[in-house]
PDB file of C-alpha atoms in Angstrom:
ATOM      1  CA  UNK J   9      35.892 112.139 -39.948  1.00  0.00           C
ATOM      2  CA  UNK J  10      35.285 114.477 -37.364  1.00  0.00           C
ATOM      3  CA  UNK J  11      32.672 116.594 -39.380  1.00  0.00           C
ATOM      4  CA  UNK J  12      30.995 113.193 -39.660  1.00  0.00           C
ATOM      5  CA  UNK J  13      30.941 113.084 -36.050  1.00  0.00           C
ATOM      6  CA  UNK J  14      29.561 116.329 -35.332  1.00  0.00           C
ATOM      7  CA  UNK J  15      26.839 116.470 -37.662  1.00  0.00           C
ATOM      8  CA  UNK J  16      25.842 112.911 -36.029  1.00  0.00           C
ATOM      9  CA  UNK J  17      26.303 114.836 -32.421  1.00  0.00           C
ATOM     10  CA  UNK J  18      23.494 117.517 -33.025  1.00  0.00           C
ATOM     11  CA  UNK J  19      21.052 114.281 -34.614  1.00  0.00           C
ATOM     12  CA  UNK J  20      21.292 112.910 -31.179  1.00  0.00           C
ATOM     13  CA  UNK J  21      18.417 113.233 -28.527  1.00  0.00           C
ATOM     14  CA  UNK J  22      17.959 112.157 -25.400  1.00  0.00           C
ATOM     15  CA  UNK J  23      16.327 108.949 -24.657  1.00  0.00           C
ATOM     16  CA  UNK J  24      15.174 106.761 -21.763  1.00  0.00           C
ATOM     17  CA  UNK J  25      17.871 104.247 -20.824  1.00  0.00           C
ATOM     18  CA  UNK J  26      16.370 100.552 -22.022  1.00  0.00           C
ATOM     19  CA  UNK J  27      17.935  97.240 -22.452  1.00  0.00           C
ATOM     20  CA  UNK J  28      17.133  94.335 -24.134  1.00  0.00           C
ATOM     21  CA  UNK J  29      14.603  92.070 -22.753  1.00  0.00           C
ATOM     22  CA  UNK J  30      12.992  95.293 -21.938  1.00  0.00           C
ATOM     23  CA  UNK J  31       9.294  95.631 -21.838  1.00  0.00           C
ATOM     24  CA  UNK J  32       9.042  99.257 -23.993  1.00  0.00           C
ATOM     25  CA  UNK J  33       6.264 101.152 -25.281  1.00  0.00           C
ATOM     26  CA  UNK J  34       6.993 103.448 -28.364  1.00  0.00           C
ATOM     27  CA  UNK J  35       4.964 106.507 -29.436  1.00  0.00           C
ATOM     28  CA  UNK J  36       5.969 107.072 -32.938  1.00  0.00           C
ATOM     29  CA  UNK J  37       4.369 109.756 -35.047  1.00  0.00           C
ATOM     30  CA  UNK J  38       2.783 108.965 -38.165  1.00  0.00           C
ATOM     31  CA  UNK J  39       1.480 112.049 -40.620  1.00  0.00           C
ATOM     32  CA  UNK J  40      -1.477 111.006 -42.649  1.00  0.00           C
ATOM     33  CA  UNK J  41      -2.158 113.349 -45.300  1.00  0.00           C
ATOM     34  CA  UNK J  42      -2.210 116.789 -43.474  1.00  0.00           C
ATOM     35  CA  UNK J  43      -3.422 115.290 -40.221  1.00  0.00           C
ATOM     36  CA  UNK J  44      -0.626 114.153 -37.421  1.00  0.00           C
ATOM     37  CA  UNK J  45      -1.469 111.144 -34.990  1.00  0.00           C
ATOM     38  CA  UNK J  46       0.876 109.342 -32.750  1.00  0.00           C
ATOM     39  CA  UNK J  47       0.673 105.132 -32.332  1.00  0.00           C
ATOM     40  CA  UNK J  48       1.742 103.123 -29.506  1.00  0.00           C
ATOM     41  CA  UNK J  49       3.690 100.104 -30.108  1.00  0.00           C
ATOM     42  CA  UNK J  50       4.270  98.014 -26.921  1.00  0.00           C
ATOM     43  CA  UNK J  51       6.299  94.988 -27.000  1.00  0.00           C
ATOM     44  CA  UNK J  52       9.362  93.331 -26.000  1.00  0.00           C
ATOM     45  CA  UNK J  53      13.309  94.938 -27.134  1.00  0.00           C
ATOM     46  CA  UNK J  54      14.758  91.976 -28.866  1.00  0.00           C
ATOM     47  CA  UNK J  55      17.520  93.689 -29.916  1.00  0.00           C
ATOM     48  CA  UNK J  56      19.518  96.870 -30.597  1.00  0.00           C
ATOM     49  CA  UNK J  57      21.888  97.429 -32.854  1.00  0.00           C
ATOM     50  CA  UNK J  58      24.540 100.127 -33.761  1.00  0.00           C
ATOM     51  CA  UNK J  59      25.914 103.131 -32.222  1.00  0.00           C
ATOM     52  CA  UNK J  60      25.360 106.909 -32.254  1.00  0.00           C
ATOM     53  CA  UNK J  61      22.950 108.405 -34.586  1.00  0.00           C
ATOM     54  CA  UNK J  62      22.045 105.005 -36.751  1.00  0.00           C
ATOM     55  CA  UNK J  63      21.483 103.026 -33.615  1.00  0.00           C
ATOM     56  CA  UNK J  64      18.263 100.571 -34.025  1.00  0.00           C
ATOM     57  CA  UNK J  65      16.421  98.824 -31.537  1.00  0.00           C
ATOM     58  CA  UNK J  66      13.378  95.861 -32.349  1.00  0.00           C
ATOM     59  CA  UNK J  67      10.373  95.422 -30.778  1.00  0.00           C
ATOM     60  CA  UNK J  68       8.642  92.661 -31.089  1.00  0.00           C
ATOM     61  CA  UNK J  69       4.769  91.724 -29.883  1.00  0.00           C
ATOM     62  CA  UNK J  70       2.078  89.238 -30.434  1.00  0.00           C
ATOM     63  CA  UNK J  71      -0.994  90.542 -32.404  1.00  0.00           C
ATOM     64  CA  UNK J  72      -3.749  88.430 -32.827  1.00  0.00           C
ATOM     65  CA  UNK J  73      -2.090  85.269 -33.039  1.00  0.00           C
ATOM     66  CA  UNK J  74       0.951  86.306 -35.197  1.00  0.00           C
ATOM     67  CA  UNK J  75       4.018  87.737 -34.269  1.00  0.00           C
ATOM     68  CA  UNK J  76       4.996  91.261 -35.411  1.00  0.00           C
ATOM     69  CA  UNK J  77       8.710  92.887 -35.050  1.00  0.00           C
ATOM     70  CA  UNK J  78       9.315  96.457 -36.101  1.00  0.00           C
ATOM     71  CA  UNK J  79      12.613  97.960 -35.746  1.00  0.00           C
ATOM     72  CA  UNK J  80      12.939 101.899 -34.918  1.00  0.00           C
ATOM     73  CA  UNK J  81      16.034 104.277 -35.475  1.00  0.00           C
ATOM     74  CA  UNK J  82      16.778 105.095 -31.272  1.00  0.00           C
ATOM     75  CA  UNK J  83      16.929 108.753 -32.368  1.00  0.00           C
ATOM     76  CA  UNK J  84      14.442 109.147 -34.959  1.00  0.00           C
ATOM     77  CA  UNK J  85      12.881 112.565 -34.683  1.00  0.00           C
ATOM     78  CA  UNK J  86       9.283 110.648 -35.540  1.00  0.00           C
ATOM     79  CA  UNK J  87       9.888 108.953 -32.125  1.00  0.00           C
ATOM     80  CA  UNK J  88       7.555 110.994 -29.320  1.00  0.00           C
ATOM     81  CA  UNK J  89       9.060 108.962 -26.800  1.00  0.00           C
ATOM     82  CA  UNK J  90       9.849 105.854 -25.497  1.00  0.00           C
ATOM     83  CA  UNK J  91       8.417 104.435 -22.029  1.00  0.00           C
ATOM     84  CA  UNK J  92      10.158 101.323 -20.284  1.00  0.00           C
ATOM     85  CA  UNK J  93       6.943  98.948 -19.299  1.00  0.00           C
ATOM     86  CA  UNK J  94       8.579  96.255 -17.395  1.00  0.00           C
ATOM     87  CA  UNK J  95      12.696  95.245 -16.851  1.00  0.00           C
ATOM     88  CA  UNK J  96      12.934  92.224 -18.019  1.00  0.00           C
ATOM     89  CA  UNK J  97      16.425  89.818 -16.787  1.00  0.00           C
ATOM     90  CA  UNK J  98      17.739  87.921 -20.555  1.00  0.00           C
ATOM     91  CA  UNK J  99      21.320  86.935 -20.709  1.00  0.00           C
ATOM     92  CA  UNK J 100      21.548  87.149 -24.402  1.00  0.00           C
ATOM     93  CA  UNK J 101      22.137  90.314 -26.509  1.00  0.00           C
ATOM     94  CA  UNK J 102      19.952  88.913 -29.154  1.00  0.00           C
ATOM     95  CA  UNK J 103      16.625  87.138 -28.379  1.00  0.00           C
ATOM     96  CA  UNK J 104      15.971  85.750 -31.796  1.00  0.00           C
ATOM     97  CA  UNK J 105      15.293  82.872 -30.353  1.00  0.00           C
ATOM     98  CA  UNK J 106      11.810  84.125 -29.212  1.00  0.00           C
ATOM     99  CA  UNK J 107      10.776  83.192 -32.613  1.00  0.00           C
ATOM    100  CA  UNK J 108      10.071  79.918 -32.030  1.00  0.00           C
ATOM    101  CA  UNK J 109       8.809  80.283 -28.995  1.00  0.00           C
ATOM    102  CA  UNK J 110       4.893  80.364 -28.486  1.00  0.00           C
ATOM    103  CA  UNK J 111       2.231  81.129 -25.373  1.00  0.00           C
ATOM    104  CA  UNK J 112       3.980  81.175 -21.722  1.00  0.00           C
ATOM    105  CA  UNK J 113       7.862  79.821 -23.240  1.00  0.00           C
ATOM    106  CA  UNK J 114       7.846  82.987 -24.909  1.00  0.00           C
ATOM    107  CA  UNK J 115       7.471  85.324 -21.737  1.00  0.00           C
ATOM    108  CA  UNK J 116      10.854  87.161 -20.236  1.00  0.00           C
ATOM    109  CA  UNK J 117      11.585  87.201 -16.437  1.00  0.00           C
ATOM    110  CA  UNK J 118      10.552  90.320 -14.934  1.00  0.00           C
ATOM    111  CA  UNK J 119      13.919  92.035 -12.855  1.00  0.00           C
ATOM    112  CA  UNK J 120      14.203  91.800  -9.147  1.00  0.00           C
ATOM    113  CA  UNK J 121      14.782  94.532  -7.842  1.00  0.00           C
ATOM    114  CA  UNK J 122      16.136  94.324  -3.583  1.00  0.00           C
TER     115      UNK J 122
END
């Protein structure tokens, strides 16, 4: 078990500290034929899942109308980096429930900070 562990240890990178309800904005790398371009996916963390080296997070935005949700391994080496938009103040883990949600009902509170 502890082999397990230390291959998982050097898979491990260091990432921005977000939470869910987070506003984050995700440059992921995407190799198209020989060429190498990087995407920005902005949206809201709706979730995160797991620990170590398998740990996921969701994002999920609005695009034209129609809701989109991608879900990223946290320390995915195609991950350029991750930038934290806006705080956002949830009191659920989960925020499924922004599924069913539409227009302003779907917005998060932004975090006061005093």
């Amino acid at each position: 078990m502890d082999i397990i562990r230390a291959i998982e240890q050097q898979q491990i990178k260091d990432v921005t500290p977000f939470n869910v309800g987070d506003t984050v904005r995700v440059h992921y790398r995407i190799v198209e034929g020989n060429r190498e371009r990087i995407q920005v996916f902005q949206g809201d963390v709706i979730r995160r899942h797991g620990h170590g080296a398998r740990e996921t997070f969701t994002v999920r935005k609005i695009s034209f109308g129609v809701g989109v949700e991608r879900t990223f391994p946290v320390h995915s080496p195609k991950i350029d980096k991750i930038e934290v938009a806006r705080e956002g103040k949830v009191r659920r883990a989960k925020l499924y429930y922004l599924r069913n949600k539409v227009g302003k009902a779907a917005k998060i509170k932004e975090k006061a900070f005093n």
